[in-house]
CSV table of C-alpha atoms in Angstrom, one decimal:
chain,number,residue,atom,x,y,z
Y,1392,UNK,CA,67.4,99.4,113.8
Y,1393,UNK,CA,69.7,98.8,116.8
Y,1394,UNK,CA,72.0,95.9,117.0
Y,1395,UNK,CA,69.9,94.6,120.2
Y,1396,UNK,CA,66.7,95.5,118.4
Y,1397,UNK,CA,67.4,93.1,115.0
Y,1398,UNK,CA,69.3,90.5,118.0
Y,1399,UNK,CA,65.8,90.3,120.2
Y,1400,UNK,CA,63.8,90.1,116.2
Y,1401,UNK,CA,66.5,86.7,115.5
Y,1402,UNK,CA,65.7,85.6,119.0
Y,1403,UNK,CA,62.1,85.6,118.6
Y,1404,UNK,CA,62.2,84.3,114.8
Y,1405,UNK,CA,63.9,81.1,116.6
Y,1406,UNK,CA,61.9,80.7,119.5
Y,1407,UNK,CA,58.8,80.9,117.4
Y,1408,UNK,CA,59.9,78.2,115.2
Y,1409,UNK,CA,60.7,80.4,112.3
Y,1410,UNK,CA,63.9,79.3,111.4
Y,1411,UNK,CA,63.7,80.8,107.8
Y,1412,UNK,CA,62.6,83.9,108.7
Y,1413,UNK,CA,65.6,84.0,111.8
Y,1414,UNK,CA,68.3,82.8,109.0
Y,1415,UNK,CA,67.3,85.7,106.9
Y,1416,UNK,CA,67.6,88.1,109.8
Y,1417,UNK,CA,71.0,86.5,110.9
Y,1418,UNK,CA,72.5,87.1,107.0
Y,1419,UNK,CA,71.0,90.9,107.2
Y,1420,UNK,CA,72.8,91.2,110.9
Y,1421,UNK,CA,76.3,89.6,109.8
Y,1422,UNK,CA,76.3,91.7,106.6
Y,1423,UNK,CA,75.9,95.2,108.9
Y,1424,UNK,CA,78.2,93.8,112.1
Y,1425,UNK,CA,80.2,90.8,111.1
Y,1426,UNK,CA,81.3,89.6,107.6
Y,1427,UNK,CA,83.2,86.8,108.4
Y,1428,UNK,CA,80.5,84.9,109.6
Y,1429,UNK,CA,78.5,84.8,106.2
Y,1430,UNK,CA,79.9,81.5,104.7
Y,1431,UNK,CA,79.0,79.5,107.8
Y,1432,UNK,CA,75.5,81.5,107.4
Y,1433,UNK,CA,75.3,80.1,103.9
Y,1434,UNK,CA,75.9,76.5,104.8
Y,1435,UNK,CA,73.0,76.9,107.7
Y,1436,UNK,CA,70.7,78.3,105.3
Y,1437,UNK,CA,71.1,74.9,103.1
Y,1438,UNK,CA,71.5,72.5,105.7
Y,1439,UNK,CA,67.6,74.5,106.6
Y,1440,UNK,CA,66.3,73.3,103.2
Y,1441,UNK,CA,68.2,70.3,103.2
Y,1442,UNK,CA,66.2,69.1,106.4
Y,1443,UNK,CA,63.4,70.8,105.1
Y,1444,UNK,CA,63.0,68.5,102.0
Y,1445,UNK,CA,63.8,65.4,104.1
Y,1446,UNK,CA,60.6,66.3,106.3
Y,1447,UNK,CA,58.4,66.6,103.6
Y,1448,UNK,CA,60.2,63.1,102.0
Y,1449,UNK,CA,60.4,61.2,105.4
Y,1450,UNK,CA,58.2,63.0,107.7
Y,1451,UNK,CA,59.3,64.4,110.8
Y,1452,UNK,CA,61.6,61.9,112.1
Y,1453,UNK,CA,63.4,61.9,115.5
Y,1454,UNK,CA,66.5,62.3,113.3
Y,1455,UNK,CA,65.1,65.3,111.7
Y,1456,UNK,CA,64.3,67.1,115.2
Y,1457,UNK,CA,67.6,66.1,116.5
Y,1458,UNK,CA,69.2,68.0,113.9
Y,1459,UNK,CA,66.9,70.8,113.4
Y,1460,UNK,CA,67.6,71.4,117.5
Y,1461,UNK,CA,71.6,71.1,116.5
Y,1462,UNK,CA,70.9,73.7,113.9
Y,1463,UNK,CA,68.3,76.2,116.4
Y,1464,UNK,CA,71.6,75.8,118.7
Y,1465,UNK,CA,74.1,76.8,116.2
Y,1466,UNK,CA,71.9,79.9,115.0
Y,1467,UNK,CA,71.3,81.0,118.6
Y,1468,UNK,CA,75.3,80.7,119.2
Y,1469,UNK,CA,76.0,83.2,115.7
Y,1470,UNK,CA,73.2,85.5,117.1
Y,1471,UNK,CA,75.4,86.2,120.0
Y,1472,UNK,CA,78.7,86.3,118.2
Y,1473,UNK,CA,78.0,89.0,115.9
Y,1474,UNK,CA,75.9,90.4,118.4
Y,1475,UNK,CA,79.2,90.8,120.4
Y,1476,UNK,CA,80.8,92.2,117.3
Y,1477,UNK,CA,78.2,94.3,117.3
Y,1478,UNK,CA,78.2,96.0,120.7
Y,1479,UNK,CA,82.3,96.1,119.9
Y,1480,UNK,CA,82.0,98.0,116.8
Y,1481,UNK,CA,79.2,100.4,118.3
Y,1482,UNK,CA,82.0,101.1,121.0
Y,1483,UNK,CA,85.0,101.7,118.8
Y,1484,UNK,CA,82.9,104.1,116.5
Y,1485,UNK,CA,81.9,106.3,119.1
Y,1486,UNK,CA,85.3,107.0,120.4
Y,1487,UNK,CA,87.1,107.0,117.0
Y,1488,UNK,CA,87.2,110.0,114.5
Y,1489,UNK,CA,84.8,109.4,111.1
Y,1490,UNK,CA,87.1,107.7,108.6
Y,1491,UNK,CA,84.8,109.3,105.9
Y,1492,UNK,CA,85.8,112.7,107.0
Y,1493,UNK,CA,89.3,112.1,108.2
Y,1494,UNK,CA,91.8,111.8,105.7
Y,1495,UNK,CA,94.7,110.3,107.8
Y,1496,UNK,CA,92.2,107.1,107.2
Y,1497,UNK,CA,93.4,106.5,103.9
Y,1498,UNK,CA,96.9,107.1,104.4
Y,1499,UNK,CA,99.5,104.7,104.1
Y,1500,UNK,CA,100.2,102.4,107.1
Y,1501,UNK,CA,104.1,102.8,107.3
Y,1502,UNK,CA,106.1,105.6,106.1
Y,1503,UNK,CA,107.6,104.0,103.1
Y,1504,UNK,CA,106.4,101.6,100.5
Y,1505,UNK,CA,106.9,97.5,101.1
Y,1506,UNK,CA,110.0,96.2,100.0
Y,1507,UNK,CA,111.4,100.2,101.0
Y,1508,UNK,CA,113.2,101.5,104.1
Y,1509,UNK,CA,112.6,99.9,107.6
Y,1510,UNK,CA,110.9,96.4,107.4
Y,1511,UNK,CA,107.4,96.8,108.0
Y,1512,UNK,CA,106.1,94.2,111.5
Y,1513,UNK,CA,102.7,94.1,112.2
Y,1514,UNK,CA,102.3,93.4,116.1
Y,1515,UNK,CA,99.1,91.1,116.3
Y,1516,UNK,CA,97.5,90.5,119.7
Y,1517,UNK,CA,94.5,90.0,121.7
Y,1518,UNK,CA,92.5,92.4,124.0
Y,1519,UNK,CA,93.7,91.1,127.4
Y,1520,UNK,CA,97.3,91.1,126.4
Y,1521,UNK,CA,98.5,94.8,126.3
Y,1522,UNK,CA,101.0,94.2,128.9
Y,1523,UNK,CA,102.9,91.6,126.8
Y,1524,UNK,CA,102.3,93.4,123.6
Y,1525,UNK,CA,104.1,96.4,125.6
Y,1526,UNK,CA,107.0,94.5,126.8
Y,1527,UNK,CA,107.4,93.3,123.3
Y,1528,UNK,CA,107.7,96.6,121.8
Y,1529,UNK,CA,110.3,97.9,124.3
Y,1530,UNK,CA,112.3,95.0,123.8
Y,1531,UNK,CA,112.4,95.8,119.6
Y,1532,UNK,CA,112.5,100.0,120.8
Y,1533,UNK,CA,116.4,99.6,119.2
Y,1534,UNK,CA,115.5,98.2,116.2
Y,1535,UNK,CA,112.9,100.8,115.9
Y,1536,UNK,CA,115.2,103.6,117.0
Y,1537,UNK,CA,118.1,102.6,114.0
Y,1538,UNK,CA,115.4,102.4,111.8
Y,1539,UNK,CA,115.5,98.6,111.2
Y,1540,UNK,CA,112.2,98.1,111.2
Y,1541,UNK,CA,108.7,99.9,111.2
Y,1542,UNK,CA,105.8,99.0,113.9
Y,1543,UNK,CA,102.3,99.0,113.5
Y,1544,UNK,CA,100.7,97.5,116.5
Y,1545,UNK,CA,96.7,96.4,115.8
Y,1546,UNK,CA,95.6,98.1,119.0
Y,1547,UNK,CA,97.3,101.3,118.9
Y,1548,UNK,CA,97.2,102.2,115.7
Y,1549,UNK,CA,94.2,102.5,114.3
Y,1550,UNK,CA,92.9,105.5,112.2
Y,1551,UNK,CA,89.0,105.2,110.7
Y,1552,UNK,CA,87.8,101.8,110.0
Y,1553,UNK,CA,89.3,99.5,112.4
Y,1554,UNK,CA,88.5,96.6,109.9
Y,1555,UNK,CA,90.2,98.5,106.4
Y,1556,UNK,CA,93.0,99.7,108.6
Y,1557,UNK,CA,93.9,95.8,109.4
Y,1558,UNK,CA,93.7,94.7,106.0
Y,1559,UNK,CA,95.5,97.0,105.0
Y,1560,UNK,CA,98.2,96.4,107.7
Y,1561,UNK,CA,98.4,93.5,106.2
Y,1562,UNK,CA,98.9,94.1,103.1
Y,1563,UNK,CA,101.8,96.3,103.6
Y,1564,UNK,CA,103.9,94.5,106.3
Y,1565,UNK,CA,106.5,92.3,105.6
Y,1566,UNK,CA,106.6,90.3,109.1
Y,1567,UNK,CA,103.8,89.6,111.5
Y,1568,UNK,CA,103.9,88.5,114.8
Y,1569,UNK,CA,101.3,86.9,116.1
Y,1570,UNK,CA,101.6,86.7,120.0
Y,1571,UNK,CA,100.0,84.3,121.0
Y,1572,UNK,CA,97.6,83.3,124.3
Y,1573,UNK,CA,94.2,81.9,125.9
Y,1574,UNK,CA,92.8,85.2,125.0
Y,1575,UNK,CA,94.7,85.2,121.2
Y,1576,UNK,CA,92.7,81.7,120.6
Y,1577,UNK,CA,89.5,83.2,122.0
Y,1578,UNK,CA,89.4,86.1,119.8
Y,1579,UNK,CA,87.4,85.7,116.6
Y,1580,UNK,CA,89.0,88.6,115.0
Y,1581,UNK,CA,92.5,87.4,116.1
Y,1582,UNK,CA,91.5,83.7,114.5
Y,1583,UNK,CA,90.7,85.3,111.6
Y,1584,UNK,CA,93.6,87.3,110.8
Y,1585,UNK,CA,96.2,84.5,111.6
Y,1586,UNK,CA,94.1,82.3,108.8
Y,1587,UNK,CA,94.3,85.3,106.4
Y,1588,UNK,CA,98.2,86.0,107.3
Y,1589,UNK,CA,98.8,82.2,106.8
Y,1590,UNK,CA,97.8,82.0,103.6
Y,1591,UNK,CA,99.6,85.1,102.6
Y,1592,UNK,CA,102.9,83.4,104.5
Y,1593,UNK,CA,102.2,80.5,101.6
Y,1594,UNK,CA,102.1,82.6,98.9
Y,1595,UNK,CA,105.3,84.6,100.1
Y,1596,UNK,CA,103.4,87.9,100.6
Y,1597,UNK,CA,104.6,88.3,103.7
Y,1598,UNK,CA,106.7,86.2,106.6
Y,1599,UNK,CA,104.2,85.0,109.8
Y,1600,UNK,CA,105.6,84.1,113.1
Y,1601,UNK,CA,104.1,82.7,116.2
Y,1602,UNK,CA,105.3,84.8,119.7
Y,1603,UNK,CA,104.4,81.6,122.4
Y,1604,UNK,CA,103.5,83.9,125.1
Y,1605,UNK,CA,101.4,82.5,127.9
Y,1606,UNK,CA,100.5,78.6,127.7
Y,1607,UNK,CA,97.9,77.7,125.4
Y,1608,UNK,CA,96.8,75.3,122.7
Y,1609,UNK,CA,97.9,76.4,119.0
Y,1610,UNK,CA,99.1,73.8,117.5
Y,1611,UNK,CA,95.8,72.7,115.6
Y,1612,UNK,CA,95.7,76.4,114.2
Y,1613,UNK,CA,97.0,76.6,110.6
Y,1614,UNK,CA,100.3,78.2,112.1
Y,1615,UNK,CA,100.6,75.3,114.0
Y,1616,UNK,CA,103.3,74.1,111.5
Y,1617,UNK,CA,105.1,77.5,111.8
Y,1618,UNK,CA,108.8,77.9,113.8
Y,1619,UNK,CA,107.3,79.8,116.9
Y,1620,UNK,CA,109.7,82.4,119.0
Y,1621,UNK,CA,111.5,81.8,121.3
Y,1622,UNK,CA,112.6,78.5,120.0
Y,1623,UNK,CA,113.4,76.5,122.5
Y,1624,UNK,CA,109.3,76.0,123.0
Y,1625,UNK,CA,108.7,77.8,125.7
Y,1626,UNK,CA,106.2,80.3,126.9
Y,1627,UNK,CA,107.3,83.5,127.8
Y,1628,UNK,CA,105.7,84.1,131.1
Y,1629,UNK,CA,106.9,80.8,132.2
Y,1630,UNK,CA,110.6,82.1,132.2
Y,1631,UNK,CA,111.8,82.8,135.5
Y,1632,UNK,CA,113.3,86.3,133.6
Y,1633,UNK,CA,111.1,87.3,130.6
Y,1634,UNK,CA,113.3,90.1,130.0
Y,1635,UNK,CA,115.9,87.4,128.9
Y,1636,UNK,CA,112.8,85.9,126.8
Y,1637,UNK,CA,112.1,89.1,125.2
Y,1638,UNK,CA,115.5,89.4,124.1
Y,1639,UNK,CA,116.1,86.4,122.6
Y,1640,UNK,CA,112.6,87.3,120.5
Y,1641,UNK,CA,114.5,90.5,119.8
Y,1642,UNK,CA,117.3,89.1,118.3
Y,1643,UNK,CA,115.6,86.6,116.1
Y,1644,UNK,CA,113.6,89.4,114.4
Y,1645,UNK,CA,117.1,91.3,114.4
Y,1646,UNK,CA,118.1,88.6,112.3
Y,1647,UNK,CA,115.3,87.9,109.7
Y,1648,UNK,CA,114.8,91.3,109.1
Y,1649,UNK,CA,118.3,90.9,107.5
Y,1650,UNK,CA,117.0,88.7,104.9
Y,1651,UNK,CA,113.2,88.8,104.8
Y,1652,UNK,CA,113.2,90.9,101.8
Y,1653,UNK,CA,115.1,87.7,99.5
Y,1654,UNK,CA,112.4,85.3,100.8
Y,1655,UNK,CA,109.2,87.2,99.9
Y,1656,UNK,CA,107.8,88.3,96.4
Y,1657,UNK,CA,106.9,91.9,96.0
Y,1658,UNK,CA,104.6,91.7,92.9
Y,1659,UNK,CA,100.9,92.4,93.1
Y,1660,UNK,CA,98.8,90.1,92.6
Y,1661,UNK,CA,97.1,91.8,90.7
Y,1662,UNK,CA,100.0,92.8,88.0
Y,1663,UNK,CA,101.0,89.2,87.4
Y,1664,UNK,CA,100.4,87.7,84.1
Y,1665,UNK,CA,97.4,85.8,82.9
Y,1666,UNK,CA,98.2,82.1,82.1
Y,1667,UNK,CA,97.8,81.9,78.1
Y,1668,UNK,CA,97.5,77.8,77.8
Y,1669,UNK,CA,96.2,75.5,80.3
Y,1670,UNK,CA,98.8,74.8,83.2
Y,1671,UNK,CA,100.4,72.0,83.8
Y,1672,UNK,CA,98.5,70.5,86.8
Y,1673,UNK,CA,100.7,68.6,89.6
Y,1674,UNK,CA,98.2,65.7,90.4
Y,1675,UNK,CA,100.9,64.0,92.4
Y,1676,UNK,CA,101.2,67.4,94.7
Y,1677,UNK,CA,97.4,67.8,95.2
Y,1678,UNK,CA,97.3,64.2,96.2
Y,1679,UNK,CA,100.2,64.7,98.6
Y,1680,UNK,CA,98.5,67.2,100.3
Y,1681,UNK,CA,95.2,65.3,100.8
Y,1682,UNK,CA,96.9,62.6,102.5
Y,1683,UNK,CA,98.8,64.6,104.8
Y,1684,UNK,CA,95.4,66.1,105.5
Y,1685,UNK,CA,96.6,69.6,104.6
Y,1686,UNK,CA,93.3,71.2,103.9
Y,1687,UNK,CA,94.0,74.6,103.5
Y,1688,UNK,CA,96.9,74.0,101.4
Y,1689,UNK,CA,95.0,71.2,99.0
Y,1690,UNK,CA,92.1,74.0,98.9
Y,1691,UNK,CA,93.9,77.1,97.6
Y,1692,UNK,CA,96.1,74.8,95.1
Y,1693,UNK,CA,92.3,73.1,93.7
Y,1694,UNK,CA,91.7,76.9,93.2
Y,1695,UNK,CA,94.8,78.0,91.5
Y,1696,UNK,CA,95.0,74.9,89.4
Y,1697,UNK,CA,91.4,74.7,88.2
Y,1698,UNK,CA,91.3,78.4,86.5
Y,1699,UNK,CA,91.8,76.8,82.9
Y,1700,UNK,CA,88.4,75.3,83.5
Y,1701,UNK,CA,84.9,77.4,84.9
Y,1702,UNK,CA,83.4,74.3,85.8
Y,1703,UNK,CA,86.0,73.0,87.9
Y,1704,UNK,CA,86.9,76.3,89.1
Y,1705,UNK,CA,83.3,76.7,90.2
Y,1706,UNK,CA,83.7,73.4,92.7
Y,1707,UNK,CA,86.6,74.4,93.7
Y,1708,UNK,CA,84.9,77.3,95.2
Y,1709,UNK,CA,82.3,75.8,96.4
Y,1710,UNK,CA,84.7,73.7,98.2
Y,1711,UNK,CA,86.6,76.8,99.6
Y,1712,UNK,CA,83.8,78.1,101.2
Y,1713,UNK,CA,82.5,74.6,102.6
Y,1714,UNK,CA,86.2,74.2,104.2
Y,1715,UNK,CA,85.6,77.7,105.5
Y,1716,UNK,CA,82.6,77.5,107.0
Y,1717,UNK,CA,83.4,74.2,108.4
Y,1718,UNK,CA,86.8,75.1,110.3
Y,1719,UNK,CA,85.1,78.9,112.0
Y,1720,UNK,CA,82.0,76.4,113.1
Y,1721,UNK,CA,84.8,73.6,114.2
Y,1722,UNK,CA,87.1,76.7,116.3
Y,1723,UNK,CA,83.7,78.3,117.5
Y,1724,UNK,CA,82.1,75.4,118.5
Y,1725,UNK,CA,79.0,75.9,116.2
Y,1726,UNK,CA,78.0,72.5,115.5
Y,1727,UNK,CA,77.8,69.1,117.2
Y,1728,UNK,CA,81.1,67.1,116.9
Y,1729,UNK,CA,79.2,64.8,114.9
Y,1730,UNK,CA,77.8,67.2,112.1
Y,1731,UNK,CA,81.4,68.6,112.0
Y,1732,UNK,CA,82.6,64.9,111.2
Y,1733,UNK,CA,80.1,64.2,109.0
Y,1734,UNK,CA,80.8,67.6,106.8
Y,1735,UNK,CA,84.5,66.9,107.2
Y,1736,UNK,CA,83.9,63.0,105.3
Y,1737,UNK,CA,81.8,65.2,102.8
Y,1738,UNK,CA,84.1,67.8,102.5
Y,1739,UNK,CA,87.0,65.4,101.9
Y,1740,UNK,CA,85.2,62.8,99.7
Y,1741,UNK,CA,84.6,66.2,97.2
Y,1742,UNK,CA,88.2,67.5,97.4
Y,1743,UNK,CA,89.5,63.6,96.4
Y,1744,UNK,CA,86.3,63.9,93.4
Y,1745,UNK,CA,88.0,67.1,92.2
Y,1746,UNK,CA,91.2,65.8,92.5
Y,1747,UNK,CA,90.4,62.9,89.9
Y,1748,UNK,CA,88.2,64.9,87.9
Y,1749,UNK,CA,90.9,67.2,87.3
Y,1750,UNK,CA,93.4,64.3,86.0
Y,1751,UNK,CA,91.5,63.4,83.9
């Protein structure tokens, strides 16, 4: 069926009042057009029966229909996102060459293995901003010309699956710059690969660095911690010479590429050894984290510290996807900015359970 054809099907499901049926359509939709979107799918499907069992409990309150409008809204706002991603995907595959037929899709992305040869940068950028991803890469051309370091820029590149060919970016760079605008913060796919880099920045996989370009607000991102280039704070196209701006960016890479290789670790995940006792949990670390309201960090530590135990490990999860869900509704404005508080309380009151749980 065509994207518009299963988007008009969702439309009508939710107009009708058919909510379960349009949820159902929705998952079915994100699974063919946009992936990312299926946690916060999940958490709308059971806030559906949640609501559902209240009505039957309660009756159809005015709290109820208040709520079940919130959720209509917030399934009527997915519907157009992956639609979007949809009508984007459609248009990449019919100008790009079959990545099951072409075998430069499963190439490597650089020339030489990670940790080997040039460092590997990932250029990261939004649709809109070509022009300063282009002054960028002229201003690095030496580095690339002495064979310092290695570009792969997320527009230009591409071979096959857009999608694989990012991960896998990823996966093999050493640096990524993330350059960073109104258009960067607008861009689900861009919001999404700075949350995926970030974690990999934590656990040393790679070193992430925000480009300031044109004035916009980043800060509440999860880079928002991050040293941004240049360093004195300031936007790029706010300099009177950019030139002198992209120089100065040029030179700082110039020098962390010197060192980058001593700061990150190089073995796969998947080679590392099992644990063979229970680790020693740092309860005063996890707490640390929860005060200084350091979500993503508290998350991916309740996850790495609870594998002694299934059960734990299991809320821990559960927890991971709840904190996911809630921050892509929170960044695409997907629920009400009460719901979001509420879920937030509900979110935090379980991590803190967990927490104590797993002292003891």
């Amino acid at each position: 069926m065509h994207p518009t054809e299963q988007y008009q099907k969702i439309i009508d499901y939710l107009e009708n009042n058919k909510p379960a049926e349009g949820i159902e359509a929705l998952q079915s939709f994100a699974a063919q057009y946009h992936s990312e979107v299926a946690n916060a799918l999940r958490m709308r499907k059971a806030e559906y029966k949640e609501l559902e069992q209240e009505s039957l409990l309660l009756g159809y309150t005015s709290s109820i229909r208040e709520r079940k409008s919130a959720l209509k809204l917030q399934l009527f706002k997915l519907a157009d996102l992956i639609l979007a991603q949809a009508s984007e995907k459609k248009t990449t595959s019919s100008s790009a060459p079959e990545a099951s037929t072409n075998p430069e899709s499963q190439k490597p992305i650089y020339d030489t293995p990670k940790g080997e040869g040039p460092v590997k940068v990932f250029l990261a950028y939004a649709k809109g901003d070509e022009n300063a991803a282009e002054a960028l890469r002229k201003s690095f051309s030496l580095l690339q010309h002495t064979r310092k370091i290695s570009l792969f820029d997320g527009h230009q590149h591409i071979i096959g699956d857009r999608w694989q060919a990012i991960n896998r970016a990823l996966a093999e760079s050493e640096i990524v710059l993330l350059v960073l605008s109104n258009n960067f913060i607008a861009d689900a796919e861009c919001l999404n690969l700075q949350e995926t880099a970030f974690q990999w920045h934590q656990q040393k996989r790679l070193v992430l660095i925000p480009v300031q370009y044109s004035p916009c607000e980043w800060k509440e991102l999860d880079i928002g911690r991050l040293q941004a280039l240049p360093r004195n704070d300031r936007f790029i196209s706010t300099w009177p010479n950019r030139d002198e701006a992209h120089t100065l960016v040029s030179r700082e890479l110039g020098q962390l590429i010197k060192t980058v290789r001593t700061q990150l670790e190089y073995t796969p995940f998947a080679q590392e050894p099992a644990m063979a006792m229970q680790p020693n949990v740092d309860i005063e670390a996890l707490l640390s984290l929860f005060r200084q309201g350091k979500t993503p960090e508290l998350v991916s530590g309740l996850v790495e510290q609870t594998g002694h135990n299934t059960e734990l490990q299991d809320r821990a999860l559960l927890l991971e996807q709840q904190w996911t869900a809630w921050n892509f509704d929170s960044k695409q404005n997907l629920d009400t900015p009460g719901n979001l508080y509420i879920r937030k309380n509900q979110l935090e009151n379980g991590l803190l359970k967990l927490i104590r749980d797993l002292s003891a």
